[in-house]
Short mmCIF file of C-alpha atoms in Angstrom, two decimals:
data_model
loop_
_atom_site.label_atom_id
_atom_site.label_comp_id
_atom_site.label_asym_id
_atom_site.label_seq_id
_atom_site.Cartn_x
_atom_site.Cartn_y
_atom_site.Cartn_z
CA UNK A 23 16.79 -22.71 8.40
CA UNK A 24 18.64 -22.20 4.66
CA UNK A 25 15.53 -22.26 2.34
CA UNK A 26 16.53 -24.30 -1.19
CA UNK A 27 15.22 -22.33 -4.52
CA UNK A 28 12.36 -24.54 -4.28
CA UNK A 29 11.80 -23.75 -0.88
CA UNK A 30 12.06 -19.93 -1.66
CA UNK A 31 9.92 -20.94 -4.79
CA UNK A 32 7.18 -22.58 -2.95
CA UNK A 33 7.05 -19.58 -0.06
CA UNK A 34 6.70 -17.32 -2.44
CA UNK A 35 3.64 -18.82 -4.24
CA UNK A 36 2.11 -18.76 -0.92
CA UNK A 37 2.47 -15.34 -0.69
CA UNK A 38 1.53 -14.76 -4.18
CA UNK A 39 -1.68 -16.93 -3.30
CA UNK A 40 -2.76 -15.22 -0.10
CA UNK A 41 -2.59 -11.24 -1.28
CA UNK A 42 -5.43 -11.71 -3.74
CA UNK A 43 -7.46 -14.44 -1.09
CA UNK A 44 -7.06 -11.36 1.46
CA UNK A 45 -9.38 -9.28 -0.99
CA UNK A 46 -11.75 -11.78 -2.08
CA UNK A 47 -12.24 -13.45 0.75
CA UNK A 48 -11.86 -10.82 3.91
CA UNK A 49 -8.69 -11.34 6.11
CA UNK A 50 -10.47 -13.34 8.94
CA UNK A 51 -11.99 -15.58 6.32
CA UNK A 52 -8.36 -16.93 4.59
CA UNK A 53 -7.77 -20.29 5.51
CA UNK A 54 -4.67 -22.92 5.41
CA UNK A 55 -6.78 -24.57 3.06
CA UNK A 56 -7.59 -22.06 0.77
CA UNK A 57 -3.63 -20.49 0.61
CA UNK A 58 -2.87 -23.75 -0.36
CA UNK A 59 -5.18 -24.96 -2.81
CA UNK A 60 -4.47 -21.37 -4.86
CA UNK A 61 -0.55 -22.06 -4.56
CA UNK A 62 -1.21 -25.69 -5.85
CA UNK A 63 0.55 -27.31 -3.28
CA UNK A 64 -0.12 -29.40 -0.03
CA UNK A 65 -1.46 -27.66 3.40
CA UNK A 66 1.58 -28.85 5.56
CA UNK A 67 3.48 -26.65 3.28
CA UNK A 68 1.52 -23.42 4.49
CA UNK A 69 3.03 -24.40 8.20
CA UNK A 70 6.07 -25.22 7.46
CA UNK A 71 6.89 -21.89 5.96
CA UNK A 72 5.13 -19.89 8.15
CA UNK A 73 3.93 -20.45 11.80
CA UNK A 74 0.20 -19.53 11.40
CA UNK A 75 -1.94 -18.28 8.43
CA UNK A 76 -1.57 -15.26 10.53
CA UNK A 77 2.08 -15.03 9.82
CA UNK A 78 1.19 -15.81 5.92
CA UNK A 79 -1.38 -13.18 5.80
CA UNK A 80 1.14 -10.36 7.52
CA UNK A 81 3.82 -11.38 5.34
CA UNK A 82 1.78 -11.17 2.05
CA UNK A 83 0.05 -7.96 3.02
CA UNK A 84 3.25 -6.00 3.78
CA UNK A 85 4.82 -7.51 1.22
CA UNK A 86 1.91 -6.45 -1.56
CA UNK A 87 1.60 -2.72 0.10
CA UNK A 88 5.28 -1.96 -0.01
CA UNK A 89 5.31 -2.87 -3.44
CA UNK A 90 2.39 -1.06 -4.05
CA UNK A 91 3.89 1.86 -2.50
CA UNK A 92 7.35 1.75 -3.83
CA UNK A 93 5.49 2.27 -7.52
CA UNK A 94 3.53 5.05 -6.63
CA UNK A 95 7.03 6.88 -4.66
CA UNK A 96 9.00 5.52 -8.11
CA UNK A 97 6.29 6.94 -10.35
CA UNK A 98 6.01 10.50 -8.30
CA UNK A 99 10.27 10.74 -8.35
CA UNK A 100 9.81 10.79 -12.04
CA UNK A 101 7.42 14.05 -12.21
CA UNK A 102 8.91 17.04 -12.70
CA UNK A 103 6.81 19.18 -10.02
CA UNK A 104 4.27 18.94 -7.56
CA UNK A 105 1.28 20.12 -10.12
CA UNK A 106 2.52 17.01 -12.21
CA UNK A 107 3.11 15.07 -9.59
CA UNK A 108 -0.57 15.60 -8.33
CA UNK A 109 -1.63 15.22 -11.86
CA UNK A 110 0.27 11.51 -12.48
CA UNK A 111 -1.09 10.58 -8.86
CA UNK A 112 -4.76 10.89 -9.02
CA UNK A 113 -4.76 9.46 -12.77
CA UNK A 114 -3.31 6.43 -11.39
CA UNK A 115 -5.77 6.06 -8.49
CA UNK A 116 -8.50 6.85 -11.17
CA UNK A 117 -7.13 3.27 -12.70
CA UNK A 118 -8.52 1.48 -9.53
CA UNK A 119 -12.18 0.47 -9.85
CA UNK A 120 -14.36 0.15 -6.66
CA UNK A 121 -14.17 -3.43 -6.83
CA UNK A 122 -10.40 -3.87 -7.77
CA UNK A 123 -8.84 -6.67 -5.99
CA UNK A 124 -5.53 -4.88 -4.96
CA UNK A 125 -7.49 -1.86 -3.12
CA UNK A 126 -10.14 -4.42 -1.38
CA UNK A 127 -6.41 -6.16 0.02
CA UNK A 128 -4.71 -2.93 1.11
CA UNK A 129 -8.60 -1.94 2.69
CA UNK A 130 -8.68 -5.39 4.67
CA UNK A 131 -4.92 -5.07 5.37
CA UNK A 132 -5.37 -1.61 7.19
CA UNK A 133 -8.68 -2.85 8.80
CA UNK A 134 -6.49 -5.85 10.34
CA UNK A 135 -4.14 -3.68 11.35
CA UNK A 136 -6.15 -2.23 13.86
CA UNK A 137 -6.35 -5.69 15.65
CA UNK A 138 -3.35 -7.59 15.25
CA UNK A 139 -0.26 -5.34 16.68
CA UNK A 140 2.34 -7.16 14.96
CA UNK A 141 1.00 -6.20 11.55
CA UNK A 142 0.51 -2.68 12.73
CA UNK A 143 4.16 -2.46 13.44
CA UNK A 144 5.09 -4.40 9.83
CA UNK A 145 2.61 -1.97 8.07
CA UNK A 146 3.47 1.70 9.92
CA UNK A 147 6.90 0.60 8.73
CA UNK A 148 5.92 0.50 5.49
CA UNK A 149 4.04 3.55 5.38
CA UNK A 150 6.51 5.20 6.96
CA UNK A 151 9.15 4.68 4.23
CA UNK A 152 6.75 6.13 1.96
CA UNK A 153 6.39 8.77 3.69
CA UNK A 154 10.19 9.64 3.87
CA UNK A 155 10.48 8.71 0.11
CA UNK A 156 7.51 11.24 -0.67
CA UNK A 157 8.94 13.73 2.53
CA UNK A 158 12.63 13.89 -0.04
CA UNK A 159 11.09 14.59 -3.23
CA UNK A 160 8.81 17.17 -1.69
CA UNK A 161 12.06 18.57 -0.03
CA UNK A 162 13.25 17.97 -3.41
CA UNK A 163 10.81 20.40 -4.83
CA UNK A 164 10.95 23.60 -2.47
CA UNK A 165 9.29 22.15 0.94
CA UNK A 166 11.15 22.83 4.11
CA UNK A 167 12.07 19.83 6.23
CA UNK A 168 8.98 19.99 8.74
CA UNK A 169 6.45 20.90 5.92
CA UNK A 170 7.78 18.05 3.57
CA UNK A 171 7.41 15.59 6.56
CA UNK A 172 3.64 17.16 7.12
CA UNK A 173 2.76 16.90 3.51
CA UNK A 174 4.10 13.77 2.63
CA UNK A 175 1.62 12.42 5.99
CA UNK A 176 -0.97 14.64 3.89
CA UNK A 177 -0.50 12.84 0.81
CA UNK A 178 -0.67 9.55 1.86
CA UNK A 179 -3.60 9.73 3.89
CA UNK A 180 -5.51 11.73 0.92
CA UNK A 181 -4.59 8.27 -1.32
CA UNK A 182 -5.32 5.82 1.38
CA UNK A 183 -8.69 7.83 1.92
CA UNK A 184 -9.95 8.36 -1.54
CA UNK A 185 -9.21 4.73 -2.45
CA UNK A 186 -11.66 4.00 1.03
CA UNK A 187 -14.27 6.32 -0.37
CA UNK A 188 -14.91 4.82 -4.29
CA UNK A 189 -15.76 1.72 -2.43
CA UNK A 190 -18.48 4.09 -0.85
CA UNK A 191 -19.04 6.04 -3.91
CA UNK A 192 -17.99 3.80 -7.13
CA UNK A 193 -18.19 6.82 -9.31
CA UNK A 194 -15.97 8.70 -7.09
CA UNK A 195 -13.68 9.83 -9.47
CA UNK A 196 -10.11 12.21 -8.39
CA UNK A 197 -9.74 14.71 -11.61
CA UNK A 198 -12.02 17.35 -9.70
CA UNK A 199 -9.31 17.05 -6.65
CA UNK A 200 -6.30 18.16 -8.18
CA UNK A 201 -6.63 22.21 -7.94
CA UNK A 202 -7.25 21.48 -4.02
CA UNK A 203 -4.95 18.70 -3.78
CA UNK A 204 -2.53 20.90 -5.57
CA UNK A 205 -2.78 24.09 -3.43
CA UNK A 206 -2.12 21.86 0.01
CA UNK A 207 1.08 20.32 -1.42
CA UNK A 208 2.45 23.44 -3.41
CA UNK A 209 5.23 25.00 -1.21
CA UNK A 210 4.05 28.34 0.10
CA UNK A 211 6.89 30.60 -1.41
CA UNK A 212 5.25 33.85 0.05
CA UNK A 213 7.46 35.80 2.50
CA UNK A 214 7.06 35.37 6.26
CA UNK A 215 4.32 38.22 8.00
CA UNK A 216 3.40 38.36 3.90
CA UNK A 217 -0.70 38.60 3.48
#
């Protein structure tokens, strides 16, 4: 089925509607009813562009995450090196309060990932062209192949967990990570059998 511009319109408020709901509300907890009443528009609407809220939910997540993503790869292909890279990174995750609405989403997204296998797939996919942005620029910057694949895993786990941990530890902030941070991701230019 060709989608009109309204029909592209009104899917995309949807989606628009759901990321936020997914925070706020907990994934299990989104409803037809509530997608629909924050697009504006009429509950059939929520079925006939998607087969379940399900679908909705999956499609918004992704969606919100690999945009999410695609800033912070954008952001770190503008730094010059890896100790300004780490510097840039953790003062953007510093921006994100315990309570921020986008980190509660991506939080509930990866929880629901666990359970539903068909956002697992749609969300490793995402992650993993991340990864292979983050893998290049590190490759970019001295890394070898295999270490720039390793590190890039490295670095998006240490973002993923930090943002888990503030909503543990509000006051968690990332400035006193960046000399360790800094030393995992800084290619190791010694000569082999070097001490």
């Amino acid at each position: 089925m060709r989608e009109t511009g309204r029909g592209q319109a009104t899917r995309q408020r949807l989606l628009d509607a759901a990321v936020p709901l997914i925070g706020e509300a907990g994934w299990g907890a989104v409803t037809t009813r509530m997608v629909a009443e924050r697009a504006g528009v009429n509950q059939a609407l929520v079925h006939y562009h998607f087969g379940s809220v399900t679908e909705l939910l999956v499609a918004a997540s992704t969606g919100f995450a690999r945009q999410l993503l695609a800033g912070f790869a954008a952001g770190l292909a503008e730094q010059p090196d890896v100790p300004a890279a780490v510097e840039w990174l953790l003062a953007g995750l510093d921006g994100y309060a315990d309570d921020d609405p986008a980190s509660r989403t991506v939080s509930e997204t990866y929880l629901a990932a666990s359970r539903l296998p068909a956002l697992r797939v749609e969300l490793a996919a995402v992650v993993d062209d991340f990864r292979a942005e983050v893998a290049g620029w590190l490759r970019r910057h001295g890394h070898g192949a295999d270490e720039a694949s390793a590190a890039a895993t490295l670095l998006a786990a240490t973002v993923d967990g930090l943002m888990l941990h503030r909503g543990l530890e509000p006051g968690l902030g990332a400035a006193g990570l960046a000399g360790p941070l800094r030393r995992l991701l800084t290619p190791d230019t010694a000569p082999e059998g070097a001490p």
